[in-house]
Tab-separated table of C-alpha atoms and ligand atoms in Angstrom:
chain	number	residue	atom	x	y	z
A	1	UNK	CA	13.692	7.330	2.722
A	2	UNK	CA	15.953	6.433	5.569
A	3	UNK	CA	13.842	3.740	7.213
A	4	UNK	CA	12.861	1.995	3.808
A	5	UNK	CA	16.401	2.108	2.506
A	6	UNK	CA	17.691	0.395	5.599
A	7	UNK	CA	15.114	-2.261	5.512
A	8	UNK	CA	15.499	-3.046	1.959
A	9	UNK	CA	19.317	-3.114	2.514
A	10	UNK	CA	18.873	-5.397	5.240
A	11	UNK	CA	16.822	-7.949	3.168
A	12	UNK	CA	19.323	-7.694	0.503
A	13	UNK	CA	22.058	-8.464	2.623
A	14	UNK	CA	20.278	-11.547	4.203
A	15	UNK	CA	19.295	-12.603	0.513
A	16	UNK	CA	15.493	-12.393	1.288
A	17	UNK	CA	13.182	-11.698	-1.442
A	18	UNK	CA	10.175	-11.277	0.518
A	19	UNK	CA	9.658	-8.817	3.329
A	20	UNK	CA	8.020	-9.409	6.610
A	21	UNK	CA	4.683	-7.876	7.298
A	22	UNK	CA	6.381	-5.641	9.939
A	23	UNK	CA	8.882	-4.308	7.521
A	24	UNK	CA	6.476	-3.782	4.650
A	25	UNK	CA	4.134	-1.834	7.174
A	26	UNK	CA	7.042	0.144	8.384
A	27	UNK	CA	7.873	1.061	4.738
A	28	UNK	CA	4.076	2.068	4.329
A	29	UNK	CA	4.377	4.314	7.500
A	30	UNK	CA	7.183	6.004	6.004
A	31	UNK	CA	5.302	6.780	2.726
A	32	UNK	CA	2.257	8.001	4.846
A	33	UNK	CA	0.195	4.784	3.894
A	34	UNK	CA	-2.026	3.930	6.975
A	35	UNK	CA	-1.713	0.812	8.546
A	36	UNK	CA	-3.074	-0.907	11.727
A	37	UNK	CA	-1.099	-0.287	14.933
A	38	UNK	CA	1.296	-3.345	15.382
A	39	UNK	CA	4.122	-4.718	17.756
A	40	UNK	CA	6.222	-7.907	17.173
A	41	UNK	CA	6.046	-9.897	20.313
A	42	UNK	CA	8.657	-12.721	20.888
A	43	UNK	CA	6.704	-14.879	23.503
A	44	UNK	CA	3.176	-15.104	25.149
A	45	UNK	CA	3.773	-12.599	28.007
A	46	UNK	CA	4.941	-10.073	25.477
A	47	UNK	CA	1.804	-10.508	23.188
A	48	UNK	CA	-0.368	-10.146	26.103
A	49	UNK	CA	1.535	-6.948	27.239
A	50	UNK	CA	1.456	-5.564	23.734
A	51	UNK	CA	-2.431	-6.384	23.353
A	52	UNK	CA	-3.000	-4.348	26.330
A	53	UNK	CA	-1.083	-1.462	25.136
A	54	UNK	CA	-2.934	-1.464	21.701
A	55	UNK	CA	-6.388	-2.302	23.137
A	56	UNK	CA	-8.507	-5.173	22.639
A	57	UNK	CA	-9.778	-6.673	20.341
A	58	UNK	CA	-6.297	-7.484	18.589
A	59	UNK	CA	-5.286	-9.967	15.929
A	60	UNK	CA	-2.397	-12.242	16.209
A	61	UNK	CA	-0.322	-13.271	13.181
A	62	UNK	CA	2.664	-15.353	12.426
A	63	UNK	CA	6.014	-13.602	11.359
A	64	UNK	CA	8.193	-15.701	9.245
A	65	UNK	CA	10.369	-15.332	6.334
A	66	UNK	CA	9.280	-18.643	5.059
A	67	UNK	CA	5.532	-18.160	5.291
A	68	UNK	CA	4.304	-15.616	2.441
A	69	UNK	CA	0.578	-16.546	2.667
A	70	UNK	CA	-0.251	-16.690	6.583
A	71	UNK	CA	-3.733	-17.603	6.756
A	72	UNK	CA	-3.029	-20.578	4.510
A	73	UNK	CA	-1.070	-22.057	7.257
A	74	UNK	CA	-3.477	-21.161	10.187
A	75	UNK	CA	-1.270	-18.342	10.751
A	76	UNK	CA	-3.789	-15.674	11.546
A	77	UNK	CA	-6.523	-15.491	14.273
A	78	UNK	CA	-8.601	-12.215	14.591
A	79	UNK	CA	-10.964	-10.671	17.014
A	80	UNK	CA	-9.231	-11.682	20.277
A	81	UNK	CA	-10.876	-9.894	23.280
A	82	UNK	CA	-8.855	-10.757	26.310
A	83	UNK	CA	-5.275	-12.048	27.819
A	84	UNK	CA	-6.649	-15.525	28.034
A	85	UNK	CA	-7.792	-15.467	23.918
A	86	UNK	CA	-4.234	-13.999	23.210
A	87	UNK	CA	-2.476	-16.775	25.094
A	88	UNK	CA	-4.580	-19.375	23.423
A	89	UNK	CA	-4.125	-17.914	19.986
A	90	UNK	CA	-0.623	-17.700	20.310
A	91	UNK	CA	-0.213	-21.296	21.128
A	92	UNK	CA	-2.679	-22.418	18.433
A	93	UNK	CA	-0.847	-20.351	15.704
A	94	UNK	CA	2.593	-21.804	16.717
A	95	UNK	CA	0.669	-25.433	16.552
A	96	UNK	CA	-0.883	-24.809	13.070
A	97	UNK	CA	2.263	-23.339	11.553
A	98	UNK	CA	4.426	-26.384	12.858
A	99	UNK	CA	1.982	-28.700	11.265
A	100	UNK	CA	1.809	-27.043	8.017
A	101	UNK	CA	5.593	-26.046	8.039
A	102	UNK	CA	7.567	-27.675	10.703
A	103	UNK	CA	10.963	-25.972	9.435
A	104	UNK	CA	9.732	-22.599	8.725
A	105	UNK	CA	11.925	-20.101	10.869
A	106	UNK	CA	9.848	-18.081	13.346
A	107	UNK	CA	10.584	-14.329	13.762
A	108	UNK	CA	7.654	-14.009	16.483
A	109	UNK	CA	4.052	-13.125	16.628
A	110	UNK	CA	2.637	-9.640	15.274
A	111	UNK	CA	0.095	-8.286	17.702
A	112	UNK	CA	-2.182	-6.018	15.898
A	113	UNK	CA	-5.138	-3.458	16.268
A	114	UNK	CA	-8.110	-5.202	14.996
A	115	UNK	CA	-9.480	-3.052	11.975
A	116	UNK	CA	-13.349	-2.852	12.234
A	117	UNK	CA	-14.910	-4.574	9.003
A	118	UNK	CA	-15.707	-2.235	6.185
A	119	UNK	CA	-15.532	-1.956	2.652
A	120	UNK	CA	-12.411	-3.761	1.394
A	121	UNK	CA	-9.925	-2.344	-1.347
A	122	UNK	CA	-6.761	-3.618	-2.749
A	123	UNK	CA	-3.969	-1.489	-3.844
A	124	UNK	CA	-0.912	-3.232	-5.627
A	125	UNK	CA	1.944	-2.601	-7.587
A	126	UNK	CA	3.907	-4.733	-10.174
A	127	UNK	CA	7.014	-4.293	-11.897
A	128	UNK	CA	6.563	-4.872	-15.785
A	129	UNK	CA	10.065	-5.610	-17.536
A	130	UNK	CA	9.240	-3.126	-20.276
A	131	UNK	CA	6.950	-0.503	-18.701
A	132	UNK	CA	8.364	-0.567	-15.276
A	133	UNK	CA	6.041	-0.137	-12.004
A	134	UNK	CA	2.624	-0.418	-12.722
A	135	UNK	CA	-0.195	0.284	-10.081
A	136	UNK	CA	-3.438	-1.678	-9.417
A	137	UNK	CA	-6.707	-1.312	-7.864
A	138	UNK	CA	-9.719	-3.136	-6.958
A	139	UNK	CA	-12.470	-3.840	-4.437
A	140	UNK	CA	-11.342	-6.778	-2.162
A	141	UNK	CA	-12.286	-10.350	-1.920
A	142	UNK	CA	-14.696	-11.769	-4.882
A	143	UNK	CA	-14.141	-8.574	-7.031
A	144	UNK	CA	-10.371	-9.275	-7.327
A	145	UNK	CA	-10.356	-12.945	-6.931
A	146	UNK	CA	-13.136	-14.137	-8.793
A	147	UNK	CA	-14.469	-11.148	-11.001
A	148	UNK	CA	-10.888	-9.866	-11.908
A	149	UNK	CA	-12.269	-6.542	-11.646
A	150	UNK	CA	-9.144	-4.452	-11.447
A	151	UNK	CA	-7.617	-1.792	-13.086
A	152	UNK	CA	-3.821	-0.765	-14.014
A	153	UNK	CA	-1.863	2.324	-14.503
A	154	UNK	CA	1.854	2.795	-15.421
A	155	UNK	CA	3.641	4.672	-12.544
A	156	UNK	CA	4.107	7.457	-11.758
A	157	UNK	CA	0.480	8.295	-11.580
A	158	UNK	CA	-1.163	11.886	-11.201
A	159	UNK	CA	-4.094	12.512	-8.645
A	160	UNK	CA	-6.339	12.476	-11.643
A	161	UNK	CA	-5.297	9.212	-12.809
A	162	UNK	CA	-5.659	7.960	-9.161
A	163	UNK	CA	-9.440	9.064	-9.310
A	164	UNK	CA	-9.905	7.500	-12.597
A	165	UNK	CA	-8.727	4.273	-11.366
A	166	UNK	CA	-11.141	4.200	-8.540
A	167	UNK	CA	-14.085	5.255	-10.769
A	168	UNK	CA	-13.544	3.049	-13.645
A	169	UNK	CA	-13.627	-0.635	-11.751
A	170	UNK	CA	-17.262	-2.095	-12.148
A	171	UNK	CA	-17.838	-2.223	-8.424
A	172	UNK	CA	-17.205	1.398	-8.007
A	173	UNK	CA	-20.939	2.154	-6.976
A	174	UNK	CA	-20.282	0.119	-3.814
A	175	UNK	CA	-17.924	2.776	-2.831
A	176	UNK	CA	-20.624	5.327	-2.917
A	177	UNK	CA	-22.436	3.391	-0.057
A	178	UNK	CA	-25.017	0.866	-0.539
A	179	UNK	CA	-27.635	-0.802	2.215
A	180	UNK	CA	-25.792	-0.512	5.564
A	181	UNK	CA	-22.557	0.186	4.240
A	182	UNK	CA	-21.558	4.093	4.651
A	183	UNK	CA	-19.966	5.792	1.529
A	184	UNK	CA	-16.140	5.293	1.554
A	185	UNK	CA	-13.436	7.812	1.855
A	186	UNK	CA	-12.258	8.097	-1.827
A	187	UNK	CA	-9.809	10.890	-0.837
A	188	UNK	CA	-8.121	8.390	1.493
A	189	UNK	CA	-7.733	5.797	-1.456
A	190	UNK	CA	-6.403	8.439	-3.712
A	191	UNK	CA	-3.682	9.352	-1.277
A	192	UNK	CA	-2.887	5.746	-0.859
A	193	UNK	CA	-2.404	5.369	-4.696
A	194	UNK	CA	-0.130	8.284	-4.997
A	195	UNK	CA	1.823	7.218	-1.925
A	196	UNK	CA	2.376	3.699	-3.363
A	197	UNK	CA	3.311	5.322	-6.697
A	198	UNK	CA	5.907	7.457	-5.016
A	199	UNK	CA	7.066	4.237	-3.184
A	200	UNK	CA	7.569	1.980	-6.307
A	201	UNK	CA	9.085	4.723	-8.264
A	202	UNK	CA	11.766	5.259	-5.479
A	203	UNK	CA	12.743	1.821	-4.955
A	204	UNK	CA	12.841	0.096	-8.581
A	205	UNK	CA	13.958	-2.979	-6.867
A	206	UNK	CA	10.403	-3.670	-5.575
A	207	UNK	CA	8.983	-6.288	-7.831
A	208	UNK	CA	5.427	-6.725	-6.329
A	209	UNK	CA	3.575	-4.806	-3.659
A	210	UNK	CA	0.213	-5.964	-2.376
A	211	UNK	CA	-1.791	-3.882	0.319
A	212	UNK	CA	-4.668	-6.312	0.611
A	213	UNK	CA	-6.727	-5.773	2.466
A	214	UNK	CA	-7.376	-2.161	2.880
A	215	UNK	CA	-10.345	-1.158	5.049
A	216	UNK	CA	-11.840	1.929	3.797
A	217	UNK	CA	-14.080	4.039	6.181
A	218	UNK	CA	-16.490	6.992	5.967
A	219	UNK	CA	-13.325	8.742	7.102
A	220	UNK	CA	-9.899	7.335	6.574
A	221	UNK	CA	-8.647	3.860	5.734
A	222	UNK	CA	-6.202	1.131	7.327
A	223	UNK	CA	-4.090	-1.296	5.627
A	224	UNK	CA	-4.472	-4.498	7.346
A	225	UNK	CA	-2.054	-6.562	5.363
A	226	UNK	CA	1.123	-5.560	3.211
A	227	UNK	CA	3.465	-7.697	1.282
A	228	UNK	CA	6.361	-6.630	-0.566
A	229	UNK	CA	8.637	-8.738	-2.823
A	230	UNK	CA	11.887	-7.878	-4.257
A	231	UNK	CA	13.547	-8.677	-7.465
B	1	ADP	P1	-2.399	-13.575	4.696
B	1	ADP	O1	-3.128	-12.708	3.350
B	1	ADP	O2	-1.059	-13.640	4.595
B	1	ADP	O3	-3.116	-14.804	4.578
B	1	ADP	P2	-3.573	-11.316	6.179
B	1	ADP	O4	-2.855	-10.622	7.197
B	1	ADP	O5	-4.563	-10.773	5.103
B	1	ADP	O6	-2.884	-12.579	5.879
B	1	ADP	O7	-4.918	-11.972	7.112
B	1	ADP	C1	-5.860	-12.654	6.475
B	1	ADP	C2	-7.213	-11.995	6.743
B	1	ADP	O8	-7.590	-11.766	8.293
B	1	ADP	C3	-7.442	-10.717	6.186
B	1	ADP	O9	-7.679	-10.592	4.893
B	1	ADP	C4	-8.390	-10.018	6.926
B	1	ADP	O10	-9.641	-10.173	6.702
B	1	ADP	C5	-8.259	-10.332	8.507
B	1	ADP	N1	-7.297	-9.488	9.011
B	1	ADP	C6	-5.908	-9.542	9.256
B	1	ADP	N2	-5.543	-8.665	10.077
B	1	ADP	C7	-6.655	-7.844	10.509
B	1	ADP	C8	-6.683	-6.781	11.322
B	1	ADP	N3	-5.686	-6.089	11.754
B	1	ADP	N4	-8.023	-6.276	11.391
B	1	ADP	C9	-9.038	-6.784	10.813
B	1	ADP	N5	-9.106	-7.831	10.024
B	1	ADP	C10	-7.773	-8.505	9.791
B	2	MG	MG1	-3.670	-10.757	3.128
């Protein structure tokens, strides 16, 4: 795919192993993986202009080739409801980042549509030296981090395998709806798994891919954060 090849080639030339969120999400879009709307701002005025175009509330995130885990350095502020909030968050994020990582090269600030909270899932891919790319699926937050409730398949996967991955995690009943959470759009997750499988099969230089989290709704889903690491 044209855009994906171009971005991977560019990262390779610049000897970067880690793609920026803007790059990873552009690749996702080319592969039909839904992501939150975003624009890269270079200054406060631009951030406000983009926030108005996208529509409040928005999220602001640091974009830096030196920062992989953005919230660890205070690089993410969510739920900004007006221009003033965007201006303050812009200043605050720069301050946080300078304090944690004074030398980080800053590309700009990502202004992003705020995805309403919903059931969070994770889709990942990791390249095994022997078996090649494998896909991972799990529910977000404690399910992955504490309970390690995840499942794997060697890529490429079929639609049936994608469905199996979703139903075999222990937390699966939560996707069928509980208390005030509506049932999640399983077909949307299946499509994301299949498209991710295509992506990692097409580009074997991808060592790790992380869509974490993806908010899943009654209809559709939205990837809120995307990370791609190259060999
Ligand atoms: P990182 O994983 O690099 O620390 P994320 O982009 O995942 O940064 O942001 C941290 C958290 O902020 C996410 O796990 C999610 O809960 C929340 N978040 C980030 N972007 C959005 C968004 N566009 N809409 C809603 N919540 C978001
Ligand atoms: Mg994340």
